XYZ file of C-alpha atoms in Angstrom:
399
model
C -17.512 -17.888 -23.711
C -15.634 -17.132 -20.552
C -15.233 -20.748 -18.373
C -17.538 -19.484 -15.217
C -20.244 -18.135 -16.990
C -23.589 -18.857 -16.064
C -22.514 -19.160 -12.187
C -24.172 -17.010 -9.645
C -22.060 -16.046 -6.807
C -23.298 -13.845 -3.622
C -20.647 -11.935 -2.335
C -21.618 -10.637 1.287
C -18.972 -9.832 2.189
C -16.397 -6.255 3.018
C -13.076 -4.880 2.692
C -11.113 -7.076 0.463
C -9.919 -10.943 1.116
C -12.951 -12.312 0.454
C -14.630 -9.833 -2.169
C -11.228 -10.102 -3.878
C -12.401 -13.894 -4.590
C -15.470 -12.784 -5.715
C -13.771 -9.981 -8.387
C -11.234 -13.082 -9.875
C -14.740 -15.121 -10.519
C -16.114 -11.756 -12.026
C -13.588 -11.914 -13.896
C -14.212 -15.169 -15.528
C -17.392 -14.470 -16.252
C -19.424 -15.370 -13.033
C -22.548 -13.341 -12.354
C -21.106 -11.580 -8.785
C -23.901 -9.990 -7.157
C -22.330 -7.743 -3.773
C -24.553 -7.265 -0.821
C -24.318 -4.143 0.917
C -25.901 -2.769 4.162
C -27.235 -0.046 3.936
C -26.771 3.367 4.635
C -23.200 3.528 3.484
C -22.366 0.110 2.003
C -19.144 -1.858 2.340
C -16.642 0.079 4.183
C -13.850 -0.884 1.609
C -15.837 1.727 -0.818
C -14.234 4.782 1.218
C -10.891 2.808 2.044
C -8.785 5.490 -0.059
C -9.941 8.230 2.422
C -7.904 6.772 5.204
C -5.163 9.276 6.822
C -1.970 7.778 4.783
C -3.535 6.362 1.877
C -2.468 8.412 -1.492
C -5.040 10.775 -2.263
C -7.188 10.707 -5.212
C -10.612 12.240 -6.196
C -11.654 8.912 -7.442
C -12.073 5.197 -5.192
C -9.442 3.643 -6.547
C -9.774 0.676 -4.078
C -13.473 0.046 -5.128
C -12.462 0.384 -8.512
C -10.322 -2.577 -8.072
C -12.180 -5.133 -6.349
C -15.855 -4.037 -6.925
C -15.685 -4.748 -10.585
C -18.203 -6.699 -13.120
C -20.048 -6.853 -9.703
C -23.368 -5.887 -8.941
C -24.623 -4.173 -5.876
C -27.889 -5.387 -4.109
C -28.539 -3.421 -0.866
C -30.057 -5.208 1.972
C -30.353 -4.017 5.767
C -30.159 -7.975 7.187
C -31.911 -6.321 10.605
C -35.075 -6.884 8.932
C -36.555 -10.286 8.337
C -37.796 -9.365 4.956
C -34.243 -8.696 3.251
C -32.890 -11.319 5.788
C -35.623 -13.600 3.620
C -34.764 -12.131 0.539
C -31.157 -12.843 0.694
C -32.260 -16.421 1.498
C -33.986 -16.187 -1.921
C -31.027 -15.237 -3.482
C -29.327 -18.001 -2.298
C -31.329 -20.553 -2.899
C -30.727 -19.405 -6.860
C -26.796 -19.280 -6.258
C -24.016 -21.603 -6.990
C -21.316 -19.814 -4.730
C -21.831 -17.786 -1.264
C -19.113 -15.726 -0.217
C -18.893 -13.901 3.046
C -15.708 -13.103 6.014
C -18.495 -11.810 8.723
C -17.774 -12.409 12.320
C -18.958 -15.126 13.776
C -21.234 -13.408 16.217
C -22.907 -11.935 13.348
C -23.575 -14.804 10.939
C -25.226 -16.199 14.032
C -27.100 -13.165 14.419
C -28.726 -12.862 10.941
C -28.330 -17.146 10.725
C -25.805 -17.095 7.770
C -23.900 -20.164 8.707
C -23.736 -22.952 6.213
C -25.882 -25.476 7.635
C -28.636 -22.737 7.617
C -28.011 -21.582 4.130
C -27.036 -24.932 2.816
C -30.875 -26.674 4.148
C -32.129 -24.185 1.257
C -29.520 -25.141 -1.321
C -27.471 -28.302 -1.014
C -25.589 -27.976 -4.133
C -24.347 -24.548 -2.420
C -20.778 -24.169 -2.152
C -19.870 -21.925 1.048
C -17.029 -20.183 1.039
C -16.125 -18.638 4.588
C -12.764 -16.150 4.948
C -11.815 -15.651 8.471
C -8.753 -13.654 10.605
C -7.647 -16.461 12.554
C -9.360 -19.746 11.659
C -12.375 -21.196 12.507
C -11.406 -22.527 16.045
C -8.901 -21.672 18.983
C -9.387 -18.659 21.952
C -9.298 -15.993 19.070
C -11.821 -17.629 17.017
C -14.073 -14.463 16.991
C -11.352 -11.422 17.290
C -11.542 -9.087 14.129
C -8.619 -9.617 11.753
C -7.169 -7.541 9.184
C -4.611 -8.739 7.188
C -2.429 -6.025 8.711
C -2.721 -8.026 12.180
C -3.363 -11.233 11.233
C -1.682 -11.478 7.840
C 1.479 -9.320 8.580
C 1.716 -8.821 12.105
C 0.546 -12.326 13.514
C 2.275 -14.728 10.690
C 5.957 -13.551 12.094
C 6.287 -11.038 8.738
C 6.737 -8.167 10.300
C 9.088 -8.802 12.490
C 11.346 -10.698 9.562
C 11.200 -7.946 7.246
C 13.359 -5.296 8.697
C 17.191 -4.898 8.826
C 19.015 -4.761 12.657
C 18.811 -0.671 11.961
C 15.454 -0.504 11.295
C 11.749 -1.112 13.574
C 9.825 -3.502 12.154
C 7.149 -1.173 9.485
C 3.402 -1.775 8.664
C 2.102 -3.483 5.171
C 0.968 -1.678 2.124
C -2.758 -1.870 1.877
C -4.559 -4.944 0.787
C -1.127 -6.874 1.102
C -1.803 -9.945 2.500
C -5.638 -9.608 1.157
C -5.379 -10.214 -2.092
C -2.986 -13.645 -1.979
C -5.080 -14.494 0.600
C -8.289 -13.993 -1.913
C -6.212 -16.344 -4.324
C -6.320 -19.277 -1.595
C -10.201 -18.667 -1.473
C -10.836 -18.516 -4.907
C -8.596 -22.031 -5.623
C -10.946 -23.176 -2.916
C -14.085 -22.582 -4.497
C -12.497 -24.188 -7.410
C -11.933 -27.110 -5.806
C -15.395 -27.224 -4.473
C -16.760 -26.395 -7.832
C -15.053 -29.307 -8.810
C -16.184 -32.051 -6.868
C -19.330 -31.096 -7.076
C -19.682 -32.402 -10.665
C -19.032 -35.826 -9.326
C -20.941 -35.730 -6.268
C -23.988 -33.321 -7.174
C -23.413 -31.640 -3.517
C -22.249 -28.481 -2.437
C -20.197 -28.146 0.408
C -18.268 -25.210 3.009
C -14.761 -24.119 2.015
C -12.428 -21.536 3.500
C -9.371 -20.251 4.766
C -7.923 -17.707 6.755
C -6.035 -14.315 6.982
C -3.408 -16.220 9.806
C -2.743 -19.132 7.337
C -1.750 -17.508 4.637
C 0.625 -15.448 6.829
C 1.980 -18.620 7.832
C 2.456 -19.702 4.306
C 3.909 -16.499 2.744
C 6.542 -16.979 5.861
C 7.038 -20.682 5.644
C 10.368 -21.124 4.814
C 11.171 -19.312 8.332
C 8.568 -20.499 9.883
C 10.109 -23.925 8.875
C 12.646 -23.618 10.217
C 11.812 -22.781 13.568
C 9.887 -25.879 13.323
C 12.762 -27.813 12.396
C 14.639 -25.878 15.532
C 17.137 -23.851 13.456
C 19.431 -21.396 14.741
C 18.416 -17.615 13.318
C 20.854 -15.242 13.041
C 20.853 -11.747 14.008
C 19.453 -9.480 11.937
C 22.233 -7.408 9.995
C 22.253 -3.573 8.379
C 22.679 -3.267 4.527
C 26.096 -2.229 4.751
C 27.026 -5.335 7.438
C 24.839 -8.110 5.280
C 25.969 -11.413 5.805
C 25.416 -11.974 1.706
C 26.474 -8.898 -0.123
C 25.531 -10.720 -3.373
C 21.587 -10.568 -1.936
C 21.917 -6.986 -1.013
C 20.301 -3.849 -2.551
C 22.580 -0.806 -3.565
C 21.723 2.429 -5.256
C 22.872 3.612 -8.369
C 24.524 7.460 -9.709
C 20.799 8.270 -10.111
C 19.959 7.847 -6.941
C 17.797 4.666 -8.183
C 17.744 1.580 -5.994
C 17.775 -1.837 -6.893
C 19.111 -5.438 -5.451
C 21.142 -8.236 -6.055
C 19.574 -11.744 -6.033
C 23.204 -13.728 -6.495
C 22.384 -17.155 -5.342
C 24.376 -19.733 -7.280
C 27.885 -19.318 -6.152
C 29.314 -21.441 -9.041
C 29.157 -18.532 -11.736
C 27.094 -15.639 -9.824
C 30.459 -14.129 -8.194
C 32.047 -13.840 -11.650
C 29.547 -12.329 -13.390
C 28.804 -9.829 -11.417
C 33.139 -8.860 -11.020
C 32.940 -8.724 -14.964
C 29.908 -6.907 -14.685
C 31.462 -3.879 -12.660
C 34.854 -4.171 -14.374
C 36.551 -5.906 -11.547
C 37.835 -9.086 -12.440
C 40.444 -8.458 -9.833
C 37.964 -9.402 -7.653
C 37.218 -12.999 -9.023
C 39.940 -14.920 -7.152
C 40.612 -11.851 -4.360
C 41.202 -14.872 -0.986
C 38.269 -12.628 0.818
C 35.988 -12.991 -1.379
C 36.234 -15.692 -3.801
C 33.937 -17.854 -1.521
C 29.960 -18.051 -0.087
C 32.389 -17.728 3.650
C 34.751 -15.239 2.341
C 32.077 -12.573 1.106
C 30.183 -13.308 4.474
C 33.011 -12.987 6.616
C 34.384 -9.773 4.905
C 30.564 -8.607 4.047
C 31.168 -5.280 5.319
C 34.484 -4.969 2.871
C 32.942 -6.173 0.133
C 29.590 -3.698 0.167
C 31.850 -0.921 0.774
C 33.299 -1.818 -2.796
C 30.450 -2.341 -3.992
C 28.711 0.502 -3.074
C 31.460 2.204 -4.763
C 31.466 0.778 -7.658
C 27.790 1.327 -7.919
C 27.535 4.745 -7.373
C 29.845 5.668 -10.541
C 27.105 5.351 -13.236
C 23.302 5.073 -13.686
C 20.835 2.523 -13.244
C 20.080 2.527 -17.288
C 24.319 1.620 -17.287
C 23.872 -0.829 -15.077
C 20.888 -2.229 -16.408
C 22.894 -2.951 -19.789
C 25.874 -4.167 -17.794
C 23.573 -6.880 -15.921
C 21.634 -8.433 -18.999
C 25.335 -8.326 -21.075
C 26.713 -10.880 -17.942
C 23.618 -12.852 -16.839
C 23.850 -11.060 -13.632
C 20.226 -12.117 -11.774
C 19.004 -8.423 -10.383
C 16.050 -6.484 -10.019
C 14.907 -2.927 -9.789
C 13.143 -1.762 -6.805
C 10.675 1.043 -8.302
C 7.908 2.778 -6.563
C 4.267 2.396 -7.293
C 4.421 5.149 -9.239
C 7.049 3.713 -11.403
C 5.444 0.069 -11.235
C 2.106 1.993 -12.895
C 3.869 2.760 -15.822
C 6.184 -0.423 -16.451
C 6.427 -2.277 -19.970
C 6.249 -5.206 -18.872
C 3.567 -5.533 -16.813
C 1.662 -3.588 -19.766
C 2.887 -6.383 -22.222
C 1.556 -9.434 -19.968
C -2.032 -7.696 -19.582
C -0.551 -6.738 -15.667
C -3.056 -4.009 -16.264
C -6.213 -3.453 -18.184
C -8.772 -0.809 -18.888
C -12.023 0.059 -17.425
C -14.669 2.714 -18.930
C -15.375 4.908 -15.039
C -18.982 6.626 -15.605
C -17.072 9.974 -13.896
C -13.405 9.607 -14.149
C -13.634 8.391 -17.733
C -10.685 5.739 -18.977
C -8.696 4.285 -16.515
C -6.361 1.048 -15.729
C -6.926 -1.578 -12.981
C -4.851 -4.577 -11.912
C -5.712 -7.822 -13.609
C -6.135 -10.531 -11.533
C -3.138 -12.654 -11.870
C -3.868 -16.658 -13.094
C -5.147 -16.485 -17.064
C -6.352 -19.884 -19.341
C -4.682 -19.790 -22.672
C -7.192 -19.372 -25.082
C -9.764 -18.076 -22.750
C -10.786 -14.294 -22.626
C -11.819 -12.609 -19.343
C -14.907 -11.025 -19.204
C -14.018 -7.328 -19.906
C -13.818 -4.901 -16.918
C -17.182 -3.017 -15.789
C -16.847 -0.316 -13.205
C -17.645 -1.200 -9.718
C -21.294 -0.400 -9.075
C -23.060 2.645 -7.296
C -24.212 1.047 -3.953
C -27.492 -0.610 -4.148
C -27.374 0.189 -7.941
C -28.407 -3.321 -8.914
C -31.094 -3.984 -5.910
C -34.284 -3.933 -8.161
C -32.985 -5.496 -11.321
C -31.501 -8.618 -9.223
C -34.557 -9.030 -6.825
C -37.138 -9.199 -9.997
C -34.506 -11.844 -11.705
C -35.482 -13.833 -8.556
C -39.047 -13.773 -8.747
C -39.847 -10.594 -6.738
C -42.505 -8.252 -7.815
C -42.532 -4.624 -8.065
C -44.843 -4.639 -4.728
C -42.320 -6.472 -3.239
C -39.188 -4.852 -4.093
C -40.826 -1.596 -2.750
C -41.660 -2.729 0.187
C -37.923 -4.284 0.800
C -36.483 -0.730 -0.126
C -39.449 1.499 0.508
C -38.740 2.836 -2.861
C -40.977 3.137 -5.939
C -39.949 0.907 -9.108
Protein backbone atom coordinates (compact mmCIF):
# COMPACT_ATOMS: atom_id res chain seq x y z
CA UNK A 1 0.00 0.00 0.00
CA UNK A 2 1.27 3.50 -0.85
CA UNK A 3 2.34 5.65 2.08
CA UNK A 4 -0.38 8.28 1.72
CA UNK A 5 -3.23 5.90 0.86
CA UNK A 6 -6.38 6.93 2.71
CA UNK A 7 -5.57 10.63 2.76
CA UNK A 8 -8.07 12.95 1.11
CA UNK A 9 -6.58 16.01 -0.58
CA UNK A 10 -8.45 18.96 -2.09
CA UNK A 11 -6.45 20.67 -4.85
CA UNK A 12 -8.16 24.04 -5.10
CA UNK A 13 -5.34 25.72 -7.02
CA UNK A 14 -4.28 26.70 -10.52
CA UNK A 15 -1.28 26.39 -12.80
CA UNK A 16 1.76 24.51 -11.46
CA UNK A 17 3.43 25.02 -8.09
CA UNK A 18 0.53 24.19 -5.75
CA UNK A 19 -1.13 21.56 -8.01
CA UNK A 20 2.24 19.85 -8.49
CA UNK A 21 2.47 19.35 -4.73
CA UNK A 22 -0.93 17.66 -4.91
CA UNK A 23 0.31 15.51 -7.80
CA UNK A 24 3.21 14.30 -5.64
CA UNK A 25 0.76 13.38 -2.90
CA UNK A 26 -1.24 11.42 -5.47
CA UNK A 27 1.96 9.67 -6.57
CA UNK A 28 2.17 8.26 -3.05
CA UNK A 29 -1.44 7.13 -2.91
CA UNK A 30 -3.48 10.11 -1.70
CA UNK A 31 -6.96 10.60 -3.17
CA UNK A 32 -6.66 14.03 -4.80
CA UNK A 33 -9.77 15.91 -5.88
CA UNK A 34 -9.10 18.80 -8.25
CA UNK A 35 -11.57 21.68 -7.91
CA UNK A 36 -11.97 23.55 -11.20
CA UNK A 37 -14.08 26.55 -11.98
CA UNK A 38 -16.36 26.48 -15.04
CA UNK A 39 -16.48 26.93 -17.92
CA UNK A 40 -12.89 26.02 -18.84
CA UNK A 41 -11.25 24.73 -15.66
CA UNK A 42 -7.65 25.26 -14.63
CA UNK A 43 -5.88 27.54 -17.17
CA UNK A 44 -2.91 25.19 -16.91
CA UNK A 45 -4.82 22.83 -19.18
CA UNK A 46 -4.06 25.22 -22.04
CA UNK A 47 -0.49 26.33 -21.26
CA UNK A 48 0.90 24.21 -24.09
CA UNK A 49 -1.03 26.44 -26.53
CA UNK A 50 0.81 29.61 -25.50
CA UNK A 51 2.97 31.00 -28.36
CA UNK A 52 6.56 29.89 -27.96
CA UNK A 53 5.72 26.61 -26.25
CA UNK A 54 6.62 23.35 -28.04
CA UNK A 55 3.84 22.49 -30.47
CA UNK A 56 1.90 19.27 -29.94
CA UNK A 57 -1.58 17.85 -30.25
CA UNK A 58 -1.23 16.64 -26.66
CA UNK A 59 -1.94 18.87 -23.67
CA UNK A 60 1.44 17.84 -22.27
CA UNK A 61 1.50 20.29 -19.37
CA UNK A 62 -1.79 18.95 -18.06
CA UNK A 63 -0.64 15.37 -18.61
CA UNK A 64 2.27 16.06 -16.26
CA UNK A 65 0.68 17.67 -13.21
CA UNK A 66 -2.94 16.61 -13.60
CA UNK A 67 -2.22 12.91 -13.30
CA UNK A 68 -3.83 10.71 -10.64
CA UNK A 69 -6.45 13.32 -9.80
CA UNK A 70 -10.24 13.48 -10.01
CA UNK A 71 -11.78 16.65 -11.44
CA UNK A 72 -14.80 18.33 -9.87
CA UNK A 73 -16.36 21.36 -11.54
CA UNK A 74 -17.68 23.92 -9.05
CA UNK A 75 -18.64 27.50 -9.82
CA UNK A 76 -17.70 29.12 -6.53
CA UNK A 77 -19.64 32.24 -7.50
CA UNK A 78 -22.72 30.22 -6.57
CA UNK A 79 -23.44 29.83 -2.84
CA UNK A 80 -24.47 26.18 -3.33
CA UNK A 81 -21.10 25.38 -4.93
CA UNK A 82 -19.27 27.12 -2.10
CA UNK A 83 -21.25 25.03 0.39
CA UNK A 84 -20.46 21.89 -1.58
CA UNK A 85 -16.75 22.68 -1.39
CA UNK A 86 -17.12 23.23 2.34
CA UNK A 87 -18.65 19.78 2.71
CA UNK A 88 -15.78 18.23 0.73
CA UNK A 89 -13.22 20.06 2.86
CA UNK A 90 -14.93 18.84 6.04
CA UNK A 91 -13.99 15.27 5.01
CA UNK A 92 -10.50 16.14 3.77
CA UNK A 93 -7.08 15.86 5.37
CA UNK A 94 -5.35 18.48 3.23
CA UNK A 95 -6.54 21.59 1.39
CA UNK A 96 -4.12 23.15 -1.11
CA UNK A 97 -4.61 26.54 -2.72
CA UNK A 98 -2.70 29.35 -4.38
CA UNK A 99 -5.64 31.69 -4.89
CA UNK A 100 -4.95 35.39 -4.56
CA UNK A 101 -5.80 36.87 -1.14
CA UNK A 102 -8.70 38.79 -2.67
CA UNK A 103 -10.19 35.59 -4.08
CA UNK A 104 -9.71 33.74 -0.79
CA UNK A 105 -11.54 36.51 1.02
CA UNK A 106 -14.30 36.60 -1.60
CA UNK A 107 -15.04 32.88 -1.38
CA UNK A 108 -14.23 32.55 2.34
CA UNK A 109 -11.50 30.00 1.70
CA UNK A 110 -9.09 31.10 4.42
CA UNK A 111 -7.64 28.79 7.05
CA UNK A 112 -9.84 30.13 9.83
CA UNK A 113 -13.06 29.58 7.85
CA UNK A 114 -12.21 26.07 6.63
CA UNK A 115 -10.58 24.76 9.79
CA UNK A 116 -13.63 25.81 11.82
CA UNK A 117 -15.47 22.89 10.23
CA UNK A 118 -12.46 20.56 10.26
CA UNK A 119 -9.94 21.18 13.06
CA UNK A 120 -7.69 18.38 11.72
CA UNK A 121 -7.32 20.06 8.34
CA UNK A 122 -3.84 20.75 6.94
CA UNK A 123 -4.21 24.00 5.00
CA UNK A 124 -1.36 24.48 2.50
CA UNK A 125 -0.99 27.91 0.95
CA UNK A 126 1.30 28.82 -1.94
CA UNK A 127 1.87 32.51 -2.62
CA UNK A 128 3.94 34.46 -5.10
CA UNK A 129 5.55 37.00 -2.78
CA UNK A 130 4.71 35.79 0.71
CA UNK A 131 1.87 36.62 3.06
CA UNK A 132 3.20 39.93 4.40
CA UNK A 133 4.57 43.17 3.00
CA UNK A 134 3.61 45.59 0.25
CA UNK A 135 3.48 42.97 -2.50
CA UNK A 136 1.23 40.46 -0.74
CA UNK A 137 -1.59 41.02 -3.25
CA UNK A 138 0.62 41.06 -6.35
CA UNK A 139 0.10 38.04 -8.64
CA UNK A 140 3.30 36.01 -8.87
CA UNK A 141 4.43 33.57 -11.52
CA UNK A 142 7.59 31.51 -11.41
CA UNK A 143 9.18 33.70 -14.12
CA UNK A 144 8.53 36.89 -12.17
CA UNK A 145 8.67 35.91 -8.49
CA UNK A 146 11.05 32.92 -8.55
CA UNK A 147 13.28 33.63 -11.53
CA UNK A 148 13.48 37.41 -11.81
CA UNK A 149 12.81 38.78 -8.31
CA UNK A 150 15.21 36.32 -6.64
CA UNK A 151 18.21 37.56 -8.63
CA UNK A 152 18.56 34.32 -10.58
CA UNK A 153 17.72 35.98 -13.88
CA UNK A 154 20.35 38.68 -13.48
CA UNK A 155 22.96 36.13 -12.39
CA UNK A 156 22.59 33.44 -15.02
CA UNK A 157 23.99 35.00 -18.17
CA UNK A 158 27.42 35.88 -19.48
CA UNK A 159 28.76 39.39 -19.97
CA UNK A 160 28.06 39.24 -23.71
CA UNK A 161 24.42 38.14 -23.34
CA UNK A 162 21.17 39.65 -22.14
CA UNK A 163 19.18 38.00 -19.34
CA UNK A 164 16.83 35.33 -20.66
CA UNK A 165 13.51 33.93 -19.58
CA UNK A 166 13.21 30.70 -17.65
CA UNK A 167 11.75 27.45 -18.99
CA UNK A 168 8.08 26.79 -18.15
CA UNK A 169 7.66 25.63 -14.57
CA UNK A 170 11.34 26.22 -13.81
CA UNK A 171 10.60 27.60 -10.36
CA UNK A 172 7.17 26.07 -9.89
CA UNK A 173 8.27 22.46 -9.66
CA UNK A 174 11.06 23.01 -7.10
CA UNK A 175 8.63 25.15 -5.10
CA UNK A 176 6.07 22.34 -5.17
CA UNK A 177 8.59 20.10 -3.40
CA UNK A 178 8.83 22.66 -0.60
CA UNK A 179 5.06 22.79 -0.25
CA UNK A 180 4.84 18.99 -0.33
CA UNK A 181 7.44 18.84 2.46
CA UNK A 182 5.59 21.39 4.57
CA UNK A 183 2.39 19.35 4.24
CA UNK A 184 4.15 16.20 5.41
CA UNK A 185 5.59 18.07 8.41
CA UNK A 186 2.09 19.18 9.38
CA UNK A 187 0.73 15.65 8.98
CA UNK A 188 3.51 14.39 11.23
CA UNK A 189 2.69 17.06 13.80
CA UNK A 190 -1.00 16.11 13.62
CA UNK A 191 -0.15 12.56 14.66
CA UNK A 192 0.97 13.80 18.05
CA UNK A 193 -1.35 16.78 18.55
CA UNK A 194 -4.48 15.68 16.74
CA UNK A 195 -4.77 19.18 15.33
CA UNK A 196 -4.40 20.54 11.84
CA UNK A 197 -2.25 23.50 10.85
CA UNK A 198 -1.65 26.09 8.19
CA UNK A 199 1.58 25.66 6.23
CA UNK A 200 2.96 27.58 3.32
CA UNK A 201 5.75 28.69 1.10
CA UNK A 202 6.23 31.17 -1.72
CA UNK A 203 7.84 31.41 -5.11
CA UNK A 204 10.02 34.31 -3.97
CA UNK A 205 11.31 32.37 -0.92
CA UNK A 206 12.16 29.35 -3.04
CA UNK A 207 13.87 31.54 -5.62
CA UNK A 208 15.97 33.01 -2.82
CA UNK A 209 16.79 29.52 -1.56
CA UNK A 210 17.89 28.47 -5.04
CA UNK A 211 20.06 31.58 -5.29
CA UNK A 212 21.15 31.36 -1.65
CA UNK A 213 24.93 31.16 -2.20
CA UNK A 214 25.05 34.46 -4.08
CA UNK A 215 22.49 36.06 -1.79
CA UNK A 216 24.50 35.00 1.25
CA UNK A 217 27.54 36.60 -0.37
CA UNK A 218 25.58 39.83 -0.75
CA UNK A 219 24.30 39.61 2.82
CA UNK A 220 27.89 39.16 4.01
CA UNK A 221 29.05 42.21 2.06
CA UNK A 222 31.15 40.27 -0.44
CA UNK A 223 32.62 42.04 -3.48
CA UNK A 224 31.15 40.69 -6.70
CA UNK A 225 33.44 40.36 -9.71
CA UNK A 226 32.37 41.62 -13.14
CA UNK A 227 30.64 39.16 -15.44
CA UNK A 228 32.73 37.32 -18.00
CA UNK A 229 32.17 35.58 -21.32
CA UNK A 230 32.89 31.97 -22.11
CA UNK A 231 36.14 32.92 -23.81
CA UNK A 232 37.24 35.25 -21.00
CA UNK A 233 36.21 32.95 -18.14
CA UNK A 234 37.98 33.56 -14.84
CA UNK A 235 37.85 29.80 -14.27
CA UNK A 236 38.41 28.01 -17.61
CA UNK A 237 38.16 24.56 -16.01
CA UNK A 238 34.59 25.32 -14.92
CA UNK A 239 33.38 26.36 -18.33
CA UNK A 240 31.54 24.93 -21.31
CA UNK A 241 33.09 23.86 -24.61
CA UNK A 242 32.12 22.46 -28.00
CA UNK A 243 33.28 19.13 -29.42
CA UNK A 244 34.04 18.47 -33.10
CA UNK A 245 30.47 17.32 -33.78
CA UNK A 246 29.02 20.56 -32.37
CA UNK A 247 27.80 19.02 -29.13
CA UNK A 248 28.35 21.09 -26.00
CA UNK A 249 29.56 19.97 -22.61
CA UNK A 250 30.67 21.61 -19.39
CA UNK A 251 33.74 20.96 -17.26
CA UNK A 252 33.40 21.09 -13.49
CA UNK A 253 36.99 20.75 -12.25
CA UNK A 254 36.71 22.28 -8.78
CA UNK A 255 39.45 20.32 -7.00
CA UNK A 256 42.68 22.14 -7.92
CA UNK A 257 44.94 19.48 -6.38
CA UNK A 258 43.94 16.73 -8.79
CA UNK A 259 41.52 17.93 -11.45
CA UNK A 260 44.02 20.01 -13.44
CA UNK A 261 46.38 17.09 -13.99
CA UNK A 262 43.49 14.79 -14.90
CA UNK A 263 42.21 17.25 -17.49
CA UNK A 264 45.65 17.70 -19.06
CA UNK A 265 46.08 13.95 -19.40
CA UNK A 266 42.59 13.57 -20.89
CA UNK A 267 43.43 16.00 -23.70
CA UNK A 268 46.93 14.49 -24.12
CA UNK A 269 48.65 17.72 -23.08
CA UNK A 270 50.86 16.58 -20.21
CA UNK A 271 53.10 19.53 -21.05
CA UNK A 272 50.49 21.88 -19.57
CA UNK A 273 50.53 20.27 -16.12
CA UNK A 274 53.58 22.20 -14.95
CA UNK A 275 53.19 25.17 -17.32
CA UNK A 276 53.79 28.23 -15.16
CA UNK A 277 50.81 30.02 -16.70
CA UNK A 278 48.31 27.34 -15.72
CA UNK A 279 49.78 25.19 -12.94
CA UNK A 280 47.87 27.05 -10.20
CA UNK A 281 44.30 28.26 -9.87
CA UNK A 282 45.61 31.82 -9.70
CA UNK A 283 47.57 31.32 -12.89
CA UNK A 284 44.58 29.83 -14.71
CA UNK A 285 42.46 32.77 -13.65
CA UNK A 286 45.08 35.29 -14.74
CA UNK A 287 45.66 33.56 -18.07
CA UNK A 288 42.10 32.46 -18.68
CA UNK A 289 41.82 33.74 -22.24
CA UNK A 290 44.88 31.80 -23.35
CA UNK A 291 43.76 28.61 -21.59
CA UNK A 292 40.25 28.73 -23.05
CA UNK A 293 41.81 29.10 -26.51
CA UNK A 294 44.02 26.04 -25.93
CA UNK A 295 41.09 23.98 -24.65
CA UNK A 296 38.85 25.10 -27.52
CA UNK A 297 41.43 23.89 -30.03
CA UNK A 298 41.85 20.57 -28.25
CA UNK A 299 38.16 19.82 -27.88
CA UNK A 300 37.48 20.70 -31.52
CA UNK A 301 39.58 17.70 -32.58
CA UNK A 302 37.26 14.92 -31.37
CA UNK A 303 33.56 14.14 -31.06
CA UNK A 304 31.78 14.20 -27.72
CA UNK A 305 31.63 10.40 -27.76
CA UNK A 306 35.44 10.28 -27.79
CA UNK A 307 35.69 12.90 -25.06
CA UNK A 308 33.22 10.93 -22.98
CA UNK A 309 35.56 7.93 -23.04
CA UNK A 310 38.63 10.02 -22.30
CA UNK A 311 37.05 11.99 -19.47
CA UNK A 312 35.81 8.84 -17.78
CA UNK A 313 39.19 7.15 -18.14
CA UNK A 314 40.98 10.16 -16.66
CA UNK A 315 38.41 10.88 -13.90
CA UNK A 316 37.46 14.31 -15.24
CA UNK A 317 34.19 15.71 -13.87
CA UNK A 318 32.04 16.95 -16.73
CA UNK A 319 28.48 16.95 -18.01
CA UNK A 320 26.76 17.07 -21.36
CA UNK A 321 24.58 20.02 -22.36
CA UNK A 322 21.74 18.22 -24.16
CA UNK A 323 18.51 19.58 -25.55
CA UNK A 324 15.14 18.68 -24.05
CA UNK A 325 14.63 16.24 -26.92
CA UNK A 326 17.93 14.54 -26.05
CA UNK A 327 17.11 14.41 -22.33
CA UNK A 328 13.85 12.60 -23.12
CA UNK A 329 16.03 9.78 -24.51
CA UNK A 330 18.49 9.72 -21.60
CA UNK A 331 19.11 6.08 -20.68
CA UNK A 332 20.44 6.97 -17.23
CA UNK A 333 17.20 8.73 -16.38
CA UNK A 334 15.16 5.84 -17.75
CA UNK A 335 17.18 3.38 -15.65
CA UNK A 336 16.29 5.34 -12.52
CA UNK A 337 12.57 5.77 -13.23
CA UNK A 338 12.82 9.49 -13.90
CA UNK A 339 10.28 8.81 -16.63
CA UNK A 340 7.20 6.65 -16.05
CA UNK A 341 4.51 5.47 -18.44
CA UNK A 342 0.87 6.47 -18.41
CA UNK A 343 -2.04 5.27 -20.57
CA UNK A 344 -3.84 8.21 -22.15
CA UNK A 345 -7.39 7.68 -23.49
CA UNK A 346 -6.71 9.76 -26.61
CA UNK A 347 -2.98 9.52 -27.20
CA UNK A 348 -2.20 5.99 -26.09
CA UNK A 349 0.83 5.05 -24.03
CA UNK A 350 2.93 8.07 -23.10
CA UNK A 351 5.80 8.77 -20.76
CA UNK A 352 5.71 11.48 -18.10
CA UNK A 353 8.20 12.86 -15.60
CA UNK A 354 8.18 11.12 -12.24
CA UNK A 355 8.22 13.07 -8.96
CA UNK A 356 11.81 13.30 -7.69
CA UNK A 357 11.66 11.33 -4.46
CA UNK A 358 11.31 7.68 -3.56
CA UNK A 359 11.08 5.48 -0.49
CA UNK A 360 12.94 2.18 -0.69
CA UNK A 361 10.55 -0.76 -0.86
CA UNK A 362 7.49 1.43 -1.46
CA UNK A 363 5.79 1.58 -4.83
CA UNK A 364 4.23 4.78 -6.03
CA UNK A 365 0.69 4.75 -7.35
CA UNK A 366 0.67 3.84 -11.05
CA UNK A 367 0.11 7.05 -13.05
CA UNK A 368 -3.45 7.58 -14.25
CA UNK A 369 -4.21 9.97 -17.09
CA UNK A 370 -5.06 13.54 -16.11
CA UNK A 371 -8.84 13.95 -15.99
CA UNK A 372 -11.12 15.75 -18.40
CA UNK A 373 -12.66 18.87 -16.93
CA UNK A 374 -15.35 17.97 -14.38
CA UNK A 375 -15.18 14.26 -15.20
CA UNK A 376 -15.65 13.16 -11.59
CA UNK A 377 -18.06 15.79 -10.27
CA UNK A 378 -21.01 13.47 -9.67
CA UNK A 379 -18.82 10.63 -8.40
CA UNK A 380 -17.02 12.73 -5.78
CA UNK A 381 -20.15 14.55 -4.61
CA UNK A 382 -22.00 11.27 -4.27
CA UNK A 383 -19.16 9.91 -2.11
CA UNK A 384 -19.54 13.01 0.07
CA UNK A 385 -23.18 12.20 0.73
CA UNK A 386 -24.91 14.33 -1.91
CA UNK A 387 -28.11 12.93 -3.36
CA UNK A 388 -28.64 12.71 -7.09
CA UNK A 389 -31.17 15.53 -6.81
CA UNK A 390 -28.65 17.74 -5.04
CA UNK A 391 -25.99 16.97 -7.61
CA UNK A 392 -28.38 17.76 -10.45
CA UNK A 393 -29.36 21.05 -8.83
CA UNK A 394 -25.72 21.94 -8.37
CA UNK A 395 -24.47 20.97 -11.81
CA UNK A 396 -27.57 21.42 -13.93
CA UNK A 397 -27.06 17.98 -15.43
CA UNK A 398 -28.91 14.72 -15.04
CA UNK A 399 -27.03 12.09 -13.00
